[in-house]
Short mmCIF file of C-alpha atoms and ligand atoms in Angstrom, two decimals:
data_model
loop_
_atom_site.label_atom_id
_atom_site.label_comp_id
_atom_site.label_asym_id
_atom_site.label_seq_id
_atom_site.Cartn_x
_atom_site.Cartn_y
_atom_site.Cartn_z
CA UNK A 261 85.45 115.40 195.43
CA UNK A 262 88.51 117.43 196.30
CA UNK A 263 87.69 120.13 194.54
CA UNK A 264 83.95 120.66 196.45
CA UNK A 265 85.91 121.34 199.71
CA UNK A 266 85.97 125.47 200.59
CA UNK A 267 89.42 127.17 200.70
CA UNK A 268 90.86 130.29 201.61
CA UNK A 269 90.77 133.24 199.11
CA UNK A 270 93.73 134.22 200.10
CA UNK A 271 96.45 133.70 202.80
CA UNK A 272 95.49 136.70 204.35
CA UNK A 273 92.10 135.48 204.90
CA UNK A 274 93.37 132.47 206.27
CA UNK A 275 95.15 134.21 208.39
CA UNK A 276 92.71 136.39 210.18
CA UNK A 277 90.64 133.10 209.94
CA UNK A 278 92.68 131.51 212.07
CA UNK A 279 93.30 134.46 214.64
CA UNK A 280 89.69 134.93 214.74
CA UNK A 281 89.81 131.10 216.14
CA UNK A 282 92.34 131.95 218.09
CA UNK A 283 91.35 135.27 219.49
CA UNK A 284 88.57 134.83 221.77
CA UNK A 285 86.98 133.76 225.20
CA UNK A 286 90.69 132.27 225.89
CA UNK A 287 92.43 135.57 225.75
CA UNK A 288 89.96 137.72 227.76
CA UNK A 289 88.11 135.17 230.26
CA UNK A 290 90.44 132.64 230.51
CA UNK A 291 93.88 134.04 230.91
CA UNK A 292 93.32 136.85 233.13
CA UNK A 293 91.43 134.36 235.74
CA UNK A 294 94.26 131.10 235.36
CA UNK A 295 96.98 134.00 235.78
CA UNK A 296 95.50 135.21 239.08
CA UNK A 297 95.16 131.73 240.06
CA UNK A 298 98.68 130.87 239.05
CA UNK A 299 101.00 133.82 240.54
CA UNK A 300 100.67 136.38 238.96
CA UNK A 301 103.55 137.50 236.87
CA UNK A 302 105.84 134.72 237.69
CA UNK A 303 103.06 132.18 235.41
CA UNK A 304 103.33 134.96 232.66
CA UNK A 305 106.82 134.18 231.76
CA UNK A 306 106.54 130.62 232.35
CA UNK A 307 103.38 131.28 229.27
CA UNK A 308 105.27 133.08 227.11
CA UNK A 309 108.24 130.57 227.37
CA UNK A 310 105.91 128.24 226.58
CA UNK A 311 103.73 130.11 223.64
CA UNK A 312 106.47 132.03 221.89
CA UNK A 313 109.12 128.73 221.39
CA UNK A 314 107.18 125.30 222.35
CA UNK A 315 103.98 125.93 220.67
CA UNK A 316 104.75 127.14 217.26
CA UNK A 317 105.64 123.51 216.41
CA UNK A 318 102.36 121.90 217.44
CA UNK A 319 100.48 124.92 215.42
CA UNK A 320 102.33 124.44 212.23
CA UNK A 321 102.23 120.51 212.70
CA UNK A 322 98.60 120.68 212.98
CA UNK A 323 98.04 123.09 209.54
CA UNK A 324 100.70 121.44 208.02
CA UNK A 325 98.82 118.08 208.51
CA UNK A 326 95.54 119.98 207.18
CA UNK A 327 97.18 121.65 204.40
CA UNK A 328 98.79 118.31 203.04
CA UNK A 329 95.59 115.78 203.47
CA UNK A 330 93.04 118.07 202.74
CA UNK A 331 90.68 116.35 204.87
CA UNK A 332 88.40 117.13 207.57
CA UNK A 333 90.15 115.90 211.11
CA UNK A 334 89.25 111.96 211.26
CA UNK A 335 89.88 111.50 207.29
CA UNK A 336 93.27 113.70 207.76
CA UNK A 337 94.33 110.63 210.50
CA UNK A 338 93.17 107.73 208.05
CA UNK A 339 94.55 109.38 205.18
CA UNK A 340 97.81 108.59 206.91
CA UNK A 341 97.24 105.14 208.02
CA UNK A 342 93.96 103.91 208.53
CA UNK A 343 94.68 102.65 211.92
CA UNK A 344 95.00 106.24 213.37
CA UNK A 345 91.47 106.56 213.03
CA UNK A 346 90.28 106.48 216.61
CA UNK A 347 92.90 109.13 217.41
CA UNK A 348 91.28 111.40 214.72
CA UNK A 349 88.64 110.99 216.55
CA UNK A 350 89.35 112.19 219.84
CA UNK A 351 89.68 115.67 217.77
CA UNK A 352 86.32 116.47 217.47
CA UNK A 353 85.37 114.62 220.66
CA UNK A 354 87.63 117.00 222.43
CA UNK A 355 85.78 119.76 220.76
CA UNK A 356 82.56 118.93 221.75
CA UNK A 357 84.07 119.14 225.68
CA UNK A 358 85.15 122.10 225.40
CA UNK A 359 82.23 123.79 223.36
CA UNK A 360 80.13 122.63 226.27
CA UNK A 361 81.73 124.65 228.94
CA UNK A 362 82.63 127.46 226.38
CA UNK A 363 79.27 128.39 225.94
CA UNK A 364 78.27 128.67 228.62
CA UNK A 365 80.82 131.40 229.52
CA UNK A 366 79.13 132.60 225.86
CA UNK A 367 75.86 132.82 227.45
CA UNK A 368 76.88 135.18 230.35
CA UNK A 369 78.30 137.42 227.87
CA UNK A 370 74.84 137.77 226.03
CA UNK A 371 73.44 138.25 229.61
CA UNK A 372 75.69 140.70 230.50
CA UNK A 373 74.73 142.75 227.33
CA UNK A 374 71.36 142.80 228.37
CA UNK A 375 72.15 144.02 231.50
CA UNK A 376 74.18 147.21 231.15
CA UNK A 377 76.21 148.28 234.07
CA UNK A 378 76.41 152.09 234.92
CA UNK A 379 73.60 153.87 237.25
CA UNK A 380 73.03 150.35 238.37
CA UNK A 381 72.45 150.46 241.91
CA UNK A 382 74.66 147.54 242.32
CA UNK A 383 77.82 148.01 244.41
CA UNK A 384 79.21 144.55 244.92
CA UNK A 385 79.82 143.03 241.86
CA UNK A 386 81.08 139.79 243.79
CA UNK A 387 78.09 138.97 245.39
CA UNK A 388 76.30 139.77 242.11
CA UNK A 389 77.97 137.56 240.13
CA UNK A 390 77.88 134.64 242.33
CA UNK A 391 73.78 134.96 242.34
CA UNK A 392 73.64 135.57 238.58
CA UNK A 393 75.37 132.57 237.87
CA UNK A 394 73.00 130.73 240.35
CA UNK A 395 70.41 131.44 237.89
CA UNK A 396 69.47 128.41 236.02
CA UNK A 397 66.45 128.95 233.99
CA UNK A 398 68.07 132.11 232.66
CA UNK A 399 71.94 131.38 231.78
CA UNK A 400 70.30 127.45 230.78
CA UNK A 401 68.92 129.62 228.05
CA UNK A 402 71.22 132.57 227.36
CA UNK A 403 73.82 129.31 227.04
CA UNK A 404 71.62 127.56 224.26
CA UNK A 405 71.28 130.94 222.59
CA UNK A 406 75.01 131.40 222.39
CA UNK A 407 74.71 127.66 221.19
CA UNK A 408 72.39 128.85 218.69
CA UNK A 409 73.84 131.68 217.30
CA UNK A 410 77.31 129.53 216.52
CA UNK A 411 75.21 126.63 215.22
CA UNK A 412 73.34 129.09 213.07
CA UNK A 413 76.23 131.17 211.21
CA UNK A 414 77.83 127.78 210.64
CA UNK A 415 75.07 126.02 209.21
CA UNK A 416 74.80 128.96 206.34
CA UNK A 417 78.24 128.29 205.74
CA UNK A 418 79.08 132.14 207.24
CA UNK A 419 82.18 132.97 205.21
CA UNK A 420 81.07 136.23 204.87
CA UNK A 421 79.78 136.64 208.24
CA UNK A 422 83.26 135.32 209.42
CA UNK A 423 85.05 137.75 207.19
CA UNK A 424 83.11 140.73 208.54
CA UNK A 425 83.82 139.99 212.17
CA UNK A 426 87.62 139.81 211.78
CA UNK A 427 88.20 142.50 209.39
CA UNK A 428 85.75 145.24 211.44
CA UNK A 429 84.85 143.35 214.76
CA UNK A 430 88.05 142.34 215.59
CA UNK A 431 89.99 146.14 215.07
CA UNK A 432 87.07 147.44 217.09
CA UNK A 433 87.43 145.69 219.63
CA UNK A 434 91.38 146.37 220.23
CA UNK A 435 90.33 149.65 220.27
CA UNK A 436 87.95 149.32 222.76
CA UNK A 437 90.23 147.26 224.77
CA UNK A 438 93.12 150.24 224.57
CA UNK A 439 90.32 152.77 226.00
CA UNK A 440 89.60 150.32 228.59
CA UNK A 441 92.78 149.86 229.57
CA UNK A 442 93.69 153.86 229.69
CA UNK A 443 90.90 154.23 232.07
CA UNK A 444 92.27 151.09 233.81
CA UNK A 445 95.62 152.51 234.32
CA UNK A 446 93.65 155.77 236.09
CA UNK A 447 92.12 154.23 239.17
CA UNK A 448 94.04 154.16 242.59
CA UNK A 449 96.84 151.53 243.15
CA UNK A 450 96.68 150.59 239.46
CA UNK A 451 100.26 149.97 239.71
CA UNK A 452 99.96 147.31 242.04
CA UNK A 453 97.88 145.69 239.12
CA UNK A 454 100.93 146.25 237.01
CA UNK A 455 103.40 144.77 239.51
CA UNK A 456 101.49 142.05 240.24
CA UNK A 457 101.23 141.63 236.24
CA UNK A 458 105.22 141.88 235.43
CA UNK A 459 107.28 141.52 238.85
CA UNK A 460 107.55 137.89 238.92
CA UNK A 461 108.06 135.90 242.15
CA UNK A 462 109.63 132.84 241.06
CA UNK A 463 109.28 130.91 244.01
CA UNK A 464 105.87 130.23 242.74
CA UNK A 465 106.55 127.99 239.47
CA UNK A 466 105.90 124.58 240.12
CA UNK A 467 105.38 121.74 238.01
CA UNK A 468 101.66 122.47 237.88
CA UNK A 469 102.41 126.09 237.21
CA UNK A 470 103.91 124.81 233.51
CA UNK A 471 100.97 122.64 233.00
CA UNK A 472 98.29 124.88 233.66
CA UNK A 473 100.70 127.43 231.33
CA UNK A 474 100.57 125.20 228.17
CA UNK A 475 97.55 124.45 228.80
CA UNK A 476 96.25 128.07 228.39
CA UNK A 477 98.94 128.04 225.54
CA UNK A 478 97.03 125.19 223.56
CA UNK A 479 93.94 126.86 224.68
CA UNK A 480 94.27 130.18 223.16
CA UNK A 481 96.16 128.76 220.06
CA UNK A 482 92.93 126.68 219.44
CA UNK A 483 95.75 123.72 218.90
CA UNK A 484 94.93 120.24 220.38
CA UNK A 485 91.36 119.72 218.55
CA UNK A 486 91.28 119.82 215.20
CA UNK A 487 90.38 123.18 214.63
CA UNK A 488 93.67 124.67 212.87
CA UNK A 489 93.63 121.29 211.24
CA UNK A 490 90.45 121.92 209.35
CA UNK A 491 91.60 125.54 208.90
CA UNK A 492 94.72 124.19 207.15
CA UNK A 493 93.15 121.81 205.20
CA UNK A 494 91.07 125.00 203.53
CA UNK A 495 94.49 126.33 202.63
CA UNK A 496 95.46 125.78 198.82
CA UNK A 497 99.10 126.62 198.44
CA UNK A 498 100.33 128.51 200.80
CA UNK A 499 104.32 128.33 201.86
CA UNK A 500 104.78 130.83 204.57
CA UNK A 501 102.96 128.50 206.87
CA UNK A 502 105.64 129.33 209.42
CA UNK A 503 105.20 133.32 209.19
CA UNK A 504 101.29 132.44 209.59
CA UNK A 505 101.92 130.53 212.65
CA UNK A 506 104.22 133.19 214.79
CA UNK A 507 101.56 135.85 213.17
CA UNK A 508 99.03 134.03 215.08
CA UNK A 509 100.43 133.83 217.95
CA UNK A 510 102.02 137.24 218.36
CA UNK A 511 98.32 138.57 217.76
CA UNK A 512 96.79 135.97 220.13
CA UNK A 513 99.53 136.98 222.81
CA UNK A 514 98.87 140.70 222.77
CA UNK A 515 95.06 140.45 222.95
CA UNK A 516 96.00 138.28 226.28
CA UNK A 517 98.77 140.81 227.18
CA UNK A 518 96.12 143.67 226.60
CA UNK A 519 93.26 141.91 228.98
CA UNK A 520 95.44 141.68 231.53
CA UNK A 521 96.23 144.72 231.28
CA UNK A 522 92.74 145.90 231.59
CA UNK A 523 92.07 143.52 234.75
CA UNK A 524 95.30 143.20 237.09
CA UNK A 525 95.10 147.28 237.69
CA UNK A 526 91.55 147.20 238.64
CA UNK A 527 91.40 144.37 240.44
CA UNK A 528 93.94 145.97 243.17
CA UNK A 529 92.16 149.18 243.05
CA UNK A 530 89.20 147.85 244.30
CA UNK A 531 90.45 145.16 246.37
CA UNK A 532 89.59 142.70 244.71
CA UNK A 533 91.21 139.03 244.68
CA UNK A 534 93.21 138.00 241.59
CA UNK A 535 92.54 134.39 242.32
CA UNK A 536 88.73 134.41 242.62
CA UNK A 537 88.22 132.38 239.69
CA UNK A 538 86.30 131.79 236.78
CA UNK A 539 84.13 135.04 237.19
CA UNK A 540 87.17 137.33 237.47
CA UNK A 541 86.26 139.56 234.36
CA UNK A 542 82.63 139.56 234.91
CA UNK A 543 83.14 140.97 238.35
CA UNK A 544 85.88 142.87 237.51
CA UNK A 545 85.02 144.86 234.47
CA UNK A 546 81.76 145.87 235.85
CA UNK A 547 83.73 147.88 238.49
CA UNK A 548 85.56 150.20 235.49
CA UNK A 549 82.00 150.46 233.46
CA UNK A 550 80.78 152.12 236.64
CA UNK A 551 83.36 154.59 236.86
CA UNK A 552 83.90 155.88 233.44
CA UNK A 553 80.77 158.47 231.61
CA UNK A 554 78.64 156.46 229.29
CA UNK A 555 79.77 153.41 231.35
CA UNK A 556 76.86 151.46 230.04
CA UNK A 557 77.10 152.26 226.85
CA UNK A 558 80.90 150.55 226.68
CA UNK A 559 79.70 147.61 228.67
CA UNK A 560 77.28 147.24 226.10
CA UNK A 561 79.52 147.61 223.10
CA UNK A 562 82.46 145.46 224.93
CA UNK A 563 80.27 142.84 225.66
CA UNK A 564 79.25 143.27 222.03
CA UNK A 565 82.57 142.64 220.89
CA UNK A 566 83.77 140.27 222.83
CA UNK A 567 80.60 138.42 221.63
CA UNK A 568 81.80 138.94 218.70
CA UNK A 569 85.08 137.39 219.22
CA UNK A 570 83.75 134.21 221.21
CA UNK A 571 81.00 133.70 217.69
CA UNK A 572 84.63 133.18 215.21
CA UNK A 573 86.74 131.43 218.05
CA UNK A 574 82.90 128.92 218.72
CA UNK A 575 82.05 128.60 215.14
CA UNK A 576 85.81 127.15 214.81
CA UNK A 577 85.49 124.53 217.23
CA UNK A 578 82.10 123.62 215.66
CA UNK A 579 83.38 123.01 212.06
CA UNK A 580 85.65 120.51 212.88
CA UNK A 581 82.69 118.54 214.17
CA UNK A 582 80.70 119.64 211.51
CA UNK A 583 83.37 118.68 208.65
CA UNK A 584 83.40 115.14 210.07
CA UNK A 585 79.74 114.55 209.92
CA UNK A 586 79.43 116.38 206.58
CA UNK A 587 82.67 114.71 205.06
CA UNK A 588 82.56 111.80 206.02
CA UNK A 589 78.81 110.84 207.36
CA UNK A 590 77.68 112.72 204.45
CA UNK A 591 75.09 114.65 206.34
CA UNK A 592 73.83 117.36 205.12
CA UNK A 593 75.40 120.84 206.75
CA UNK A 594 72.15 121.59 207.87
CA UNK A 595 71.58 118.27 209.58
CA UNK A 596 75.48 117.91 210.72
CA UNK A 597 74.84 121.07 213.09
CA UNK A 598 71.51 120.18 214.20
CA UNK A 599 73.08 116.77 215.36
CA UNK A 600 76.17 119.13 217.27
CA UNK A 601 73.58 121.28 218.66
CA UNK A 602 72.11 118.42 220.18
CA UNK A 603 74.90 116.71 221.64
CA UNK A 604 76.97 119.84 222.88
CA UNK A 605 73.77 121.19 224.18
CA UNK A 606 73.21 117.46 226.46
CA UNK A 607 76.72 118.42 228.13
CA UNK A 608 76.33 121.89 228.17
CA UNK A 609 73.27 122.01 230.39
CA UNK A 610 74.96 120.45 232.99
CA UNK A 611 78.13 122.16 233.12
CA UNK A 612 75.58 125.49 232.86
CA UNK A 613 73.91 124.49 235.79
CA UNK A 614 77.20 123.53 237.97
CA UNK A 615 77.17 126.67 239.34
CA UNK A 616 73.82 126.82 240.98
CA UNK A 617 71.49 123.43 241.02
CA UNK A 618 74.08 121.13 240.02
CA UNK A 619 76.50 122.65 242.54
CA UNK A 620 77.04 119.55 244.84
CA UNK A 621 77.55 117.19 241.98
CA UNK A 622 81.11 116.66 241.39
CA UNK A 623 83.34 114.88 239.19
CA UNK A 624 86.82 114.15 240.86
CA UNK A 625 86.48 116.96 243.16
CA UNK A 626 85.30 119.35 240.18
CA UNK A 627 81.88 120.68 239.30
CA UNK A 628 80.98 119.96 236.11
CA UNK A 629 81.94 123.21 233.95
CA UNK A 630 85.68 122.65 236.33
CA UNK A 631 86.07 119.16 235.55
CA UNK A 632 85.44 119.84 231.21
CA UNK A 633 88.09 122.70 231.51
CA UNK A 634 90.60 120.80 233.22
CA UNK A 635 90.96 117.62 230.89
CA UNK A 636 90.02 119.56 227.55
CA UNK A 637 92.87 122.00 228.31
CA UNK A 638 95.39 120.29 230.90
CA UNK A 639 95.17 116.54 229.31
CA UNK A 640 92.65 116.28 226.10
CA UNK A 641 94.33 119.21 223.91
CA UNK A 642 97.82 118.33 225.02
CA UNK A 643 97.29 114.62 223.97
CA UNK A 644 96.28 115.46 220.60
CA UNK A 645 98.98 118.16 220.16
CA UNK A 646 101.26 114.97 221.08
CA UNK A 647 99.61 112.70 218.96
CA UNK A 648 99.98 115.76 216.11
CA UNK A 649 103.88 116.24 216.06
CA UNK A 650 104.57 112.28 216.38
CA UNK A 651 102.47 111.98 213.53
CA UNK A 652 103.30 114.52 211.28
CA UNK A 653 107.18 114.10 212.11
CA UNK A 654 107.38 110.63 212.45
CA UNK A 655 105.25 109.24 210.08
CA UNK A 656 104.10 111.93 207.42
CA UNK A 657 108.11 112.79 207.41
CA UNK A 658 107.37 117.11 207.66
CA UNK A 659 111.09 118.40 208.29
CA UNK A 660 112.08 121.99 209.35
CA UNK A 661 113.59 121.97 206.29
CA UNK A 662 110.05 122.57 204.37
CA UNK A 663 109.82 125.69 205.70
CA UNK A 664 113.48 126.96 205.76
CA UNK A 665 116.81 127.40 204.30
CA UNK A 666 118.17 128.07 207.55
CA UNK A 667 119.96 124.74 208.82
CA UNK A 668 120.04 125.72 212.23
CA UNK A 669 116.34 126.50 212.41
CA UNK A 670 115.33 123.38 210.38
CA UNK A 671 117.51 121.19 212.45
CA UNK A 672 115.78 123.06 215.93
CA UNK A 673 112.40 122.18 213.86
CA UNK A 674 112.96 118.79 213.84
CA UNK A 675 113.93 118.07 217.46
CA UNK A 676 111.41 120.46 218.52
CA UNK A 677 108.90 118.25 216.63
CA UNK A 678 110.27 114.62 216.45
CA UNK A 679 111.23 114.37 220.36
CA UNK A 680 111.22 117.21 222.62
CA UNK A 681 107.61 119.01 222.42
CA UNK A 682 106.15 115.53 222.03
CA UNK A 683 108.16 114.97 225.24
CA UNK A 684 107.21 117.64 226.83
CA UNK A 685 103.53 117.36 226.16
CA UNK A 686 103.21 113.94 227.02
CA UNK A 687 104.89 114.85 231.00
CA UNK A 688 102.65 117.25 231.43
CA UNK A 689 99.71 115.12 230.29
CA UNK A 690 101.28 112.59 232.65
CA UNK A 691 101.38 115.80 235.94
CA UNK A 692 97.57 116.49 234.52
CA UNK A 693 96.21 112.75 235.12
CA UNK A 694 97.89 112.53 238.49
N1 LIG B 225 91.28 129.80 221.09
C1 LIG B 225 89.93 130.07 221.49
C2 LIG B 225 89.94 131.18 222.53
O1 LIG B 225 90.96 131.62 222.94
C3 LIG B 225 89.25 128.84 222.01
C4 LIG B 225 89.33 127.67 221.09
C5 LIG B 225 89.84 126.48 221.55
C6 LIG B 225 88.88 127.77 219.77
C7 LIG B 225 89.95 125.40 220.70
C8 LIG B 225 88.98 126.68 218.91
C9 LIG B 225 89.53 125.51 219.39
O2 LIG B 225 88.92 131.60 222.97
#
């Protein structure tokens, strides 16, 4: 039985693996708009605090945890005491949230590629966006397409596929993102962008500001659902878990670095507001296409590649569903992702149509797509990163000293583990419910 599971071929595909997960809607959609909503620079340090020191344990507790049990994310829980099932469990649940407002952002990116921005006659980008995403029928669909395309690859079992995106995709679309952000840095005022980026005003951090930072953190890590989990249980014997981890998340944290980047110096050279929310780099990017020659051709090929990007971080989220069903319902793969099309596509729809028919309908003061974001990334993902390091250090026993000879570090390890980041996470879970 063991030996039917798929592993890695090597650690480096693991590796890229993992910071194809990683990599993705997070670091370009998602961080530019929660920084701009967050102040600026000042939540910048407070996230790299936060994602350079307090998240490496939760990332190496979760493919630690995978790597030992070799189990899909429920069985990996019951391995360790049967009882812990239910809070295996909330793994895949959690992924199933967030898939459903993740796709949708999905499906405006496959809209956007149809589109094509330069010798538009469109001059307000704003006002366009907030009509396009009005559009039911249309992004209803483009979001099940998205839904498709991820169900699809992971149904064949898209190693291959995978492989391909991260070894070519992935280096494209850096490179893209560099020329992007050299004709960034040439508009007017883009060093207010800059500023605004990296001259922090500290008077902004509040509590929220740190909860709203790890929960990006989690976010982009893919930690808190299950996902590195699975990943780690594909690994076969791999030691240098540690180097893995901070490899991870120095690649995850320049991709983020690099989109803002791109954003913050455009934004302020077409007056634009940093805190407009969840469209920011939909309205924002357009502006740049315009300007540069061949505009439309990049927006097609960025839009390509971020595509590109979302497809490895989605089809992540969807095998940890799909390795429950398969492991341990024994469905087939084939009829494992039909059944997670169906249910992420029942809370998708909604969450697609919050922005225009669905509009009024609002879950503690949230639309729909608000309300999955906020508990999947501010309480869901930091619960089960919680749940992760009491586990593994608590009960499994994983010491610092598994991964180093260094006391010091080991001894940091196991604090880090054992009481403070469990601590940490389970305040700002606590801030998140209030
Ligand atoms: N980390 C991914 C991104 O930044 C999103 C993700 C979350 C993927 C959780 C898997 C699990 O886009």
């Amino acid at each position: 039985m063991e030996n039917q599971r798929p592993s890695w071929t090597s650690r480096g595909a693991f590796v890229l693996a993992a910071i194809g997960s990683a990599v993705g809607l997070g670091n370009i959609w998602r961080f530019p708009y929660i920084m701009g909503q967050n102040g600026g620079a000042a939540f910048l340090v407070v996230y790299l605090l936060l994602i350079l020191t307090i998240c490496f344990i939760p990332l190496v507790a979760e493919l630690v945890m995978g790597k030992i049990t070799k189990k899909e994310c429920i069985g990996a829980f019951e391995s360790v005491n049967p009882k812990l099932k239910p809070i295996g469990a909330l793994n895949p649940l959690t992924g199933i949230l967030i898939m459903s407002f993740y796709f949708v952002v999905g499906g405006w990116i496959l809209n956007y590629i149809c589109l094509g921005f330069s010798n538009s006659e469109i001059t307000d980008f704003s006002e366009y966006f907030s009509i396009f995403v009005q559009n039911s029928y249309s992004n209803c669909i483009f979001t099940l397409l998205f839904l498709f395309v991820c169900v699809f690859l992971t149904a064949r079992g898209v190693k291959k596929g995978i492989e391909f995106a991260n070894n070519i995709l992935m280096p494209m679309f850096a490179i893209i993102l560099l020329f992007l952000i050299f004709s960034a840095l040439q508009l007017p005022n883009a060093h207010l962008g800059l500023e605004y980026m990296f001259k922090p005003d500290f008077s902004k951090i509040n509590p929220h500001t740190f909860l709203t930072a790890l929960g990006q953190a989690l976010f982009t890590l893919s930690i808190g659902m299950g996902a590195m989990l699975t990943y780690g249980s594909y690994i076969k014997d791999d030691k240098a878990i540690t180097k893995s981890a901070y490899t991870i998340i120095f690649s995850d944290t320049l991709f983020a670095l690099m989109a803002g980047v791109m954003i913050f110096p455009t934004i302020f050279s077409f007056g634009l507001q940093p805190d407009s929310g969840a469209g920011l780099v939909f309205v924002t990017l357009p502006y740049i296409f315009a300007q540069i020659p061949h505009g439309n051709i990049v927006s097609i090929a960025f839009f390509v590649l971020l595509f590109a990007a979302a497809i490895t971080s989605g089809i992540s989220m969807l095998e940890v569903a799909v390795a429950a069903l398969t492991e341990r319902m024994k469905f087939s793969r084939i009829k494992a992702c039909i059944t997670a099309f169906c249910l992420i596509a029942v809370i998708a729809i909604p969450a697609t149509l919050s922005f225009g028919l669905l509009s009024d309908f609002k879950i503690f003061d949230k639309t729909v797509f608000d309300f999955l974001d906020y508990i999947t990334s501010n309480c869901l993902m930091p619960l089960n990163a919680f749940f992760i390091c009491i586990i593994t250090g608590w009960v499994m026993g994983v010491k610092g000293e598994m991964f180093t000879q260094n006391r010091l570090l080991a001894g940091l390890f196991d604090i880090g583990l054992r009481f403070a980041v469990p601590a940490i996470l389970l305040g700002l879970v606590y801030i998140g419910l209030k």
